[in-house]
PDB file of C-alpha atoms and ligand atoms in Angstrom:
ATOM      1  CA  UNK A  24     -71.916  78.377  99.714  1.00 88.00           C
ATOM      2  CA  UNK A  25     -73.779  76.054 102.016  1.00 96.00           C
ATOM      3  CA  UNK A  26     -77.629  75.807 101.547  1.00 98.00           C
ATOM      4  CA  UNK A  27     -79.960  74.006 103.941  1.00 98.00           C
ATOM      5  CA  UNK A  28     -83.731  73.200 103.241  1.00 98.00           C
ATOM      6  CA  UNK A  29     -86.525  73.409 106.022  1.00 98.00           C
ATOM      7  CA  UNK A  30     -89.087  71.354 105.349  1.00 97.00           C
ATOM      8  CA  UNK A  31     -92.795  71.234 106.503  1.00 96.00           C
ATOM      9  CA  UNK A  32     -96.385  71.426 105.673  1.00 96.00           C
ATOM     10  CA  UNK A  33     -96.722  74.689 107.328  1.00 97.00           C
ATOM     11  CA  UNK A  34    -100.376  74.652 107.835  1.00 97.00           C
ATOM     12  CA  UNK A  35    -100.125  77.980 109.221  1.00 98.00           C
ATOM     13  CA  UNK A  36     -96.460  78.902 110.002  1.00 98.00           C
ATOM     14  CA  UNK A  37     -95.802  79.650 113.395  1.00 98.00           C
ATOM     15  CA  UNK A  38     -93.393  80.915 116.008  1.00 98.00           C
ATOM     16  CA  UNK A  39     -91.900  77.580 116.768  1.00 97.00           C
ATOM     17  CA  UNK A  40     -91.354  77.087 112.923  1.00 98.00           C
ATOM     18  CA  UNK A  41     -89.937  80.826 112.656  1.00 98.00           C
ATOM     19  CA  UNK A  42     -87.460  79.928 115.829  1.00 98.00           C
ATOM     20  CA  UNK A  43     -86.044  77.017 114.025  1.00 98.00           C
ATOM     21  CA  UNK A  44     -85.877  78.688 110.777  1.00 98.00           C
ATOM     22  CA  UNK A  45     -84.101  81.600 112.053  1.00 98.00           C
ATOM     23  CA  UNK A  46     -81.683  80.069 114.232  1.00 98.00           C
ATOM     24  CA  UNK A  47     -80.943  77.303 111.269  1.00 98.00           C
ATOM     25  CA  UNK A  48     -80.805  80.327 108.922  1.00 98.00           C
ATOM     26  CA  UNK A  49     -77.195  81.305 110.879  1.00 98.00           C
ATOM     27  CA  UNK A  50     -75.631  78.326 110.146  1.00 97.00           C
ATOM     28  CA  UNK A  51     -75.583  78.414 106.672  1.00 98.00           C
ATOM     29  CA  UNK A  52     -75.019  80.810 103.828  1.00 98.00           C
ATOM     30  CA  UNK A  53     -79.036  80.157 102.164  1.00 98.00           C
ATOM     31  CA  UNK A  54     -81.918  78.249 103.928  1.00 98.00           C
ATOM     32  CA  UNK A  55     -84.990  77.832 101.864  1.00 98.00           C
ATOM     33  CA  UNK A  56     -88.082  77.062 104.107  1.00 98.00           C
ATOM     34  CA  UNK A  57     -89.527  74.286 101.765  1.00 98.00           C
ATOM     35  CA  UNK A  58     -93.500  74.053 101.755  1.00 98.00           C
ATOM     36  CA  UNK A  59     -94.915  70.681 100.922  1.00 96.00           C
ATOM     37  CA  UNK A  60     -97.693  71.320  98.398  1.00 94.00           C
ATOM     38  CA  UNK A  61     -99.393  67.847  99.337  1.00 83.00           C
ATOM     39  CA  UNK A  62     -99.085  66.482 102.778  1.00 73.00           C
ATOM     40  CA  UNK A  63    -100.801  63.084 103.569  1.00 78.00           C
ATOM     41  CA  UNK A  64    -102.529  65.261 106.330  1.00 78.00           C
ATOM     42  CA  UNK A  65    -106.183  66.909 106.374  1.00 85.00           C
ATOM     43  CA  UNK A  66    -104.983  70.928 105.644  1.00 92.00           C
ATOM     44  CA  UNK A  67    -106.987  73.761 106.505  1.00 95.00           C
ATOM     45  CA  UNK A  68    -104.452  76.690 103.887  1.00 96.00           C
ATOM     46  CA  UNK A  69    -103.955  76.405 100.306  1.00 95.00           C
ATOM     47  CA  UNK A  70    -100.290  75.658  99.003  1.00 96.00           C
ATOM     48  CA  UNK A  71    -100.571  79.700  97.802  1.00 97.00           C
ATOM     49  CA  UNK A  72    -101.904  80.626 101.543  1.00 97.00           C
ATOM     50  CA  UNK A  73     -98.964  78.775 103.090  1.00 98.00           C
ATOM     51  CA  UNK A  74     -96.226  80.013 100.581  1.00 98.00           C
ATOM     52  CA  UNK A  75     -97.644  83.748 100.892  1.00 98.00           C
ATOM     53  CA  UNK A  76     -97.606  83.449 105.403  1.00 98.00           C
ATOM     54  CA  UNK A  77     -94.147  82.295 105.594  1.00 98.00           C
ATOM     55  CA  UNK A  78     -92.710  84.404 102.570  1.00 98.00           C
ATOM     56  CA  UNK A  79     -94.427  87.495 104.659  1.00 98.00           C
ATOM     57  CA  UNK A  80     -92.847  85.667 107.708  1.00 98.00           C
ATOM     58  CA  UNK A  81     -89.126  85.990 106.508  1.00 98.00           C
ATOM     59  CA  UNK A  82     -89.096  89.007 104.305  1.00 97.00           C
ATOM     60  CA  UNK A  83     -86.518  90.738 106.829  1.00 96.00           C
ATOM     61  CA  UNK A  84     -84.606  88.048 106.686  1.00 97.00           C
ATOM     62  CA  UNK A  85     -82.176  88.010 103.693  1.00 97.00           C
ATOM     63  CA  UNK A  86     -80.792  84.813 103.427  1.00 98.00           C
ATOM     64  CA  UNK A  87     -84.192  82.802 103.799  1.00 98.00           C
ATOM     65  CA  UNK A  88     -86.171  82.164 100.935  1.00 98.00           C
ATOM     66  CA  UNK A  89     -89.650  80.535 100.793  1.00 98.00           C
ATOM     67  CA  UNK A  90     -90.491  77.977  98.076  1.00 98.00           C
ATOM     68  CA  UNK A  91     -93.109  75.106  97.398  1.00 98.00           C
ATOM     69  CA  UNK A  92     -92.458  71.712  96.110  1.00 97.00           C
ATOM     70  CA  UNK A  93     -94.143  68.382  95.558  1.00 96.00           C
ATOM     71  CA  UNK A  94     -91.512  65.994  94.883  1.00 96.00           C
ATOM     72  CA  UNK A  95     -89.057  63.935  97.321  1.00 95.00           C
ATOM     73  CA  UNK A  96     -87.566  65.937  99.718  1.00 96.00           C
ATOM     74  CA  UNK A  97     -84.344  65.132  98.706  1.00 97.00           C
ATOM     75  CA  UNK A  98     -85.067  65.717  94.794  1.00 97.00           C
ATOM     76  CA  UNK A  99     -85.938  69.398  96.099  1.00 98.00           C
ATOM     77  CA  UNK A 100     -83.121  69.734  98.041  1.00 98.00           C
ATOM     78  CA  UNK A 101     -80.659  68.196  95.110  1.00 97.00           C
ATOM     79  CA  UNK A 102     -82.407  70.634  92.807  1.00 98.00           C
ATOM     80  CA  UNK A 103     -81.639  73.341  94.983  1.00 98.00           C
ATOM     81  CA  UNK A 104     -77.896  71.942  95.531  1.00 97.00           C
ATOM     82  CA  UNK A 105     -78.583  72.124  99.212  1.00 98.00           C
ATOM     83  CA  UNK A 106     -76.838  69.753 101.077  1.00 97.00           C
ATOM     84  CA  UNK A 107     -78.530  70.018 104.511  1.00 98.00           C
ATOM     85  CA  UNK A 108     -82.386  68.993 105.259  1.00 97.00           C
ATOM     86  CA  UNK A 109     -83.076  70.707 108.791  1.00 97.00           C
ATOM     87  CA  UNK A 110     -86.092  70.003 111.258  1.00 96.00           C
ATOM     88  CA  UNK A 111     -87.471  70.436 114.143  1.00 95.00           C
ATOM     89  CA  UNK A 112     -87.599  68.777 117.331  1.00 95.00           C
ATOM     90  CA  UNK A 113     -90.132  69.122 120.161  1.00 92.00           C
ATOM     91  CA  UNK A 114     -91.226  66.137 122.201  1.00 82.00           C
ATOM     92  CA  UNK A 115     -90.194  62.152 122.689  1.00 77.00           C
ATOM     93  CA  UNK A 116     -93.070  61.523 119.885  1.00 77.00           C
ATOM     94  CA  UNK A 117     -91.107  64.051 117.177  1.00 85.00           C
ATOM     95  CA  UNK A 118     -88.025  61.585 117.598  1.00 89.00           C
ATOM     96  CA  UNK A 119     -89.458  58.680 116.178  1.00 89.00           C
ATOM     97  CA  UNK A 120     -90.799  59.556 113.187  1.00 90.00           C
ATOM     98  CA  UNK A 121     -87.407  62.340 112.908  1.00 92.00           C
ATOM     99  CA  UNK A 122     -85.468  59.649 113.182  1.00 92.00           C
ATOM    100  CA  UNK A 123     -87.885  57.069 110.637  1.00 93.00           C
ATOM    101  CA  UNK A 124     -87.542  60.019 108.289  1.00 92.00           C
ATOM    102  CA  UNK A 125     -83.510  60.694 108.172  1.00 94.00           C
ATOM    103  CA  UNK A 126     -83.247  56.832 107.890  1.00 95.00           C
ATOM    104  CA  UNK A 127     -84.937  56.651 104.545  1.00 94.00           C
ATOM    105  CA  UNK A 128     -83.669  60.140 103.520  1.00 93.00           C
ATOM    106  CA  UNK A 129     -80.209  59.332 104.126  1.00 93.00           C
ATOM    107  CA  UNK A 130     -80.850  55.680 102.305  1.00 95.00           C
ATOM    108  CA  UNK A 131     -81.973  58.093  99.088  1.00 95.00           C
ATOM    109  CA  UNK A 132     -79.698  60.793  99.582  1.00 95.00           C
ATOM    110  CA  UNK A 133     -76.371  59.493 101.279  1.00 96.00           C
ATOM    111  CA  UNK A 134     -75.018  62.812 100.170  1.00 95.00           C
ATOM    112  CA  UNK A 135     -77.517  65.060 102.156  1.00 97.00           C
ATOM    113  CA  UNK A 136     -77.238  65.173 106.051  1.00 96.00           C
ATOM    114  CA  UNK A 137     -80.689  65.774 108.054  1.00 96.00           C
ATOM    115  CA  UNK A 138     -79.914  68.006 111.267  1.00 96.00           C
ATOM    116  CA  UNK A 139     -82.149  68.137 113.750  1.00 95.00           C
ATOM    117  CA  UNK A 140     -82.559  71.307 116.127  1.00 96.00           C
ATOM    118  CA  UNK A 141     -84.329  70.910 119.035  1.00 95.00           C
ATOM    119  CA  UNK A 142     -87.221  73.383 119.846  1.00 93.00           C
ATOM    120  CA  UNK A 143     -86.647  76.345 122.400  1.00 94.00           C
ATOM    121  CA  UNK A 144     -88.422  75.755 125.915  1.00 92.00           C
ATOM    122  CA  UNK A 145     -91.307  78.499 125.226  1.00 93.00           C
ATOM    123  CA  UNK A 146     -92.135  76.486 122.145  1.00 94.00           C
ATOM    124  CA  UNK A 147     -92.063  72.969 122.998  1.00 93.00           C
ATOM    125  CA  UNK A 148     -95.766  72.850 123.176  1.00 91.00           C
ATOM    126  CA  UNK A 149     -96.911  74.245 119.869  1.00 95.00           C
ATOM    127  CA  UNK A 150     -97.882  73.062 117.076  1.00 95.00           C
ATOM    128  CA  UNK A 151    -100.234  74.495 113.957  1.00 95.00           C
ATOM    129  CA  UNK A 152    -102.690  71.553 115.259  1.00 93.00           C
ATOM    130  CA  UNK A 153    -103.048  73.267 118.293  1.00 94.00           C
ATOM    131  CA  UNK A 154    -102.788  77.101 117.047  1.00 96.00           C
ATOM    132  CA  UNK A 155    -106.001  76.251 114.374  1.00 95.00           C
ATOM    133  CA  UNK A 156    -107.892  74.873 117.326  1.00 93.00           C
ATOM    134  CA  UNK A 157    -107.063  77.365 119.412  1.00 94.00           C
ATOM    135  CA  UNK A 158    -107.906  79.972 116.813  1.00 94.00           C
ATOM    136  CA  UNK A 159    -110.895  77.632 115.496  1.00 92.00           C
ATOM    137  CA  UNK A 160    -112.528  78.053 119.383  1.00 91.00           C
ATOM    138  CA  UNK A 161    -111.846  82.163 119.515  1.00 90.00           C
ATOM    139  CA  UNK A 162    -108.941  82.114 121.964  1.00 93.00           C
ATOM    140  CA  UNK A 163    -105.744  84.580 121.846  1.00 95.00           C
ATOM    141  CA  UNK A 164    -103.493  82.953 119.569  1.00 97.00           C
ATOM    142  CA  UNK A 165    -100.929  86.110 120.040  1.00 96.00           C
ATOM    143  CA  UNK A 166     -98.306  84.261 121.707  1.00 95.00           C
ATOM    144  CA  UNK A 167     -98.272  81.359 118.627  1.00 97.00           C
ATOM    145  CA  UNK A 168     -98.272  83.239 115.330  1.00 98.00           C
ATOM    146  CA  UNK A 169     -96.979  86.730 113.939  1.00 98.00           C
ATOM    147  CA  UNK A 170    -100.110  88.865 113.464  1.00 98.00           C
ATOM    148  CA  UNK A 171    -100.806  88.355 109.385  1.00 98.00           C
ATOM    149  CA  UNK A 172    -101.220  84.424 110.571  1.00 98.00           C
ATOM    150  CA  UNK A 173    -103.486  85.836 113.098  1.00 97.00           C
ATOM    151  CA  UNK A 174    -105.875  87.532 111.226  1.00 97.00           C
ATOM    152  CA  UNK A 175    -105.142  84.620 108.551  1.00 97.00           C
ATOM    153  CA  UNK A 176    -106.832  82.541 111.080  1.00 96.00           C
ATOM    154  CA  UNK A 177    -109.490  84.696 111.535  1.00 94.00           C
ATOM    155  CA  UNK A 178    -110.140  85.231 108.031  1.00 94.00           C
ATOM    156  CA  UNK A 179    -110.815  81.933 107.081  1.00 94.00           C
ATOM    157  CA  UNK A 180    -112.136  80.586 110.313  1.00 91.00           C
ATOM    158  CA  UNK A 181    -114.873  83.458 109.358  1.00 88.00           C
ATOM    159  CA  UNK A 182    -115.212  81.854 105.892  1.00 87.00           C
ATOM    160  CA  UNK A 183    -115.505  78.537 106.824  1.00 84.00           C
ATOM    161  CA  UNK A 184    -117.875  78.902 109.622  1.00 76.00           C
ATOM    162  CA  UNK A 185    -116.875  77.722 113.209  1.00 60.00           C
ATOM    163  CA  UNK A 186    -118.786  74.644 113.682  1.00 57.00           C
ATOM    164  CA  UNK A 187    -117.612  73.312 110.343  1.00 50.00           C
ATOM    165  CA  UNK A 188    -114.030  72.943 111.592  1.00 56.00           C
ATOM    166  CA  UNK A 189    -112.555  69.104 112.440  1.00 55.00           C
ATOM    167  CA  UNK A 190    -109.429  68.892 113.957  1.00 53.00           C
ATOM    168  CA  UNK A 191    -106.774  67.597 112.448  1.00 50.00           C
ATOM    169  CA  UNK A 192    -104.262  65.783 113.616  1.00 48.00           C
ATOM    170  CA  UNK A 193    -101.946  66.024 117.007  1.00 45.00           C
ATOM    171  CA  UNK A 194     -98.787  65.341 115.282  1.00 50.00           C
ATOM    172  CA  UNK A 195     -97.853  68.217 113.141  1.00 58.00           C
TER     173      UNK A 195
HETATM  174  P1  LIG D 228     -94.592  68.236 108.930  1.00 66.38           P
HETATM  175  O1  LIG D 228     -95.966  67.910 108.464  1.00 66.38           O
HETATM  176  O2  LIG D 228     -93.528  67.954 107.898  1.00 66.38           O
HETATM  177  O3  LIG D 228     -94.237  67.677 110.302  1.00 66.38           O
HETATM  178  P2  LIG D 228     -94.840  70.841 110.197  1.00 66.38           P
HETATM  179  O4  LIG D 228     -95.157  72.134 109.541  1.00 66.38           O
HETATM  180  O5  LIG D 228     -95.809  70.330 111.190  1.00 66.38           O
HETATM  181  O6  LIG D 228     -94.573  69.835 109.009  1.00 66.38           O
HETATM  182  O7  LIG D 228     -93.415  70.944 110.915  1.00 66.38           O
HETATM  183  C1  LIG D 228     -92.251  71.222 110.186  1.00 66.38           C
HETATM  184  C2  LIG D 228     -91.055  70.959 111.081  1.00 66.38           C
HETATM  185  O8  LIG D 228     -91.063  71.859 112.171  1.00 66.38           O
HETATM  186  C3  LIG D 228     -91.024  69.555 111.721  1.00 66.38           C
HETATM  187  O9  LIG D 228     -89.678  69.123 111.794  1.00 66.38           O
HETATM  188  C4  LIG D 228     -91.576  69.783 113.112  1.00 66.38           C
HETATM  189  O10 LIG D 228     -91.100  68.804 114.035  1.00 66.38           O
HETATM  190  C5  LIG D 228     -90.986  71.153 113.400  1.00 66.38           C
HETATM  191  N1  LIG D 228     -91.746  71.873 114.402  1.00 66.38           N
HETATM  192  C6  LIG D 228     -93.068  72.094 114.459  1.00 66.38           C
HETATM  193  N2  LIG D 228     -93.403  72.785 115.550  1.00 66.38           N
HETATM  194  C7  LIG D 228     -92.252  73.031 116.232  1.00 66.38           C
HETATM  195  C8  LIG D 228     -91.924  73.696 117.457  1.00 66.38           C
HETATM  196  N3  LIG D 228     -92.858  74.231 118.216  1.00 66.38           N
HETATM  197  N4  LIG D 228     -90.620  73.740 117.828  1.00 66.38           N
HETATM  198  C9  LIG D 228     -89.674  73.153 117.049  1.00 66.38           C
HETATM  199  N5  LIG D 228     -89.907  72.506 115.894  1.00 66.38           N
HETATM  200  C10 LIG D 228     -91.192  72.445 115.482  1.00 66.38           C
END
């Protein structure tokens, strides 16, 4: 049995994440979407919030499980016995740090192979950057996110108060 890991942050889960999940999820027997519990990056959802979007995400999917870690990547994946560590690919800018990351991966892990799947053309320009700004301003995130990340959004984006929202980061 061949299980891969999908990686991310996940800060929310969207439909470019769910394309790559779900088209990675046919080339192996298991793939666990992996959510890291403490990215170096500002987050707007708690570890729990992320976990509980993408488990809802994937429940009709039977081979895709949803866990959290906060180790190495590779420790997860060798604790999982998975011997693949997918990602996603959208732009140029993706490459480069792809590529930075499956260089040290593969100096830590020579045992796991990183496989890279590049984005389909409708999602090439998202990212959960851009959805929570989006979302953040009041626009029709529809298009981006399955409708529990939706009202998700809207949920917290109540709670937190519009004008208290800084965004983020471009890369993610
Ligand atoms: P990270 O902080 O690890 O980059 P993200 O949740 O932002 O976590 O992304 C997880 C993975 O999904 C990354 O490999 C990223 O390049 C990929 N990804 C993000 N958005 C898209 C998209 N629209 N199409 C394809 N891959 C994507």
């Amino acid at each position: 049995m061949t299980t891969a890991i999908y990686p991310g942050t996940f800060d929310p889960i969207h439909n470019g994440h769910i394309d790559i999940a779900t088209r990675a999820a046919k080339l192996f027997d298991h793939l666990i979407v992996a959510v890291y519990e403490r990215p170096g990056k500002s987050i707007l959802f708690s570890v729990e919030e992320r976990l509980e979007m993408a488990r809802k995400a994937f429940e009709h999917y039977s081979n895709i499980s949803v866990e959290s870690y906060a180790t190495l990547t590779v420790d997860f994946a060798r604790s999982k016995k998975a011997s693949v560590i997918v990602r996603g690919l959208r732009v140029i800018s993706d490459f480069e740090l792809e590529f930075q990351m499956a260089l040290i991966n593969k100096k830590l892990a020579p045992d796991i192979e990183f496989l890279c799947l590049m984005t389909s053309q409708e999602y090439a320009f998202l990212s959960s950057s851009i959805v929570k700004e989006v979302a953040a301003l009041g626009g029709c995130v529809d298009s981006m996110v399955p409708p529990h990340v939706r009202e998700a959004l809207q949920r917290k984006f109540k709670e937190l108060g519009r004008d208290k929202i800084t965004i983020i980061s471009l890369r993610d």
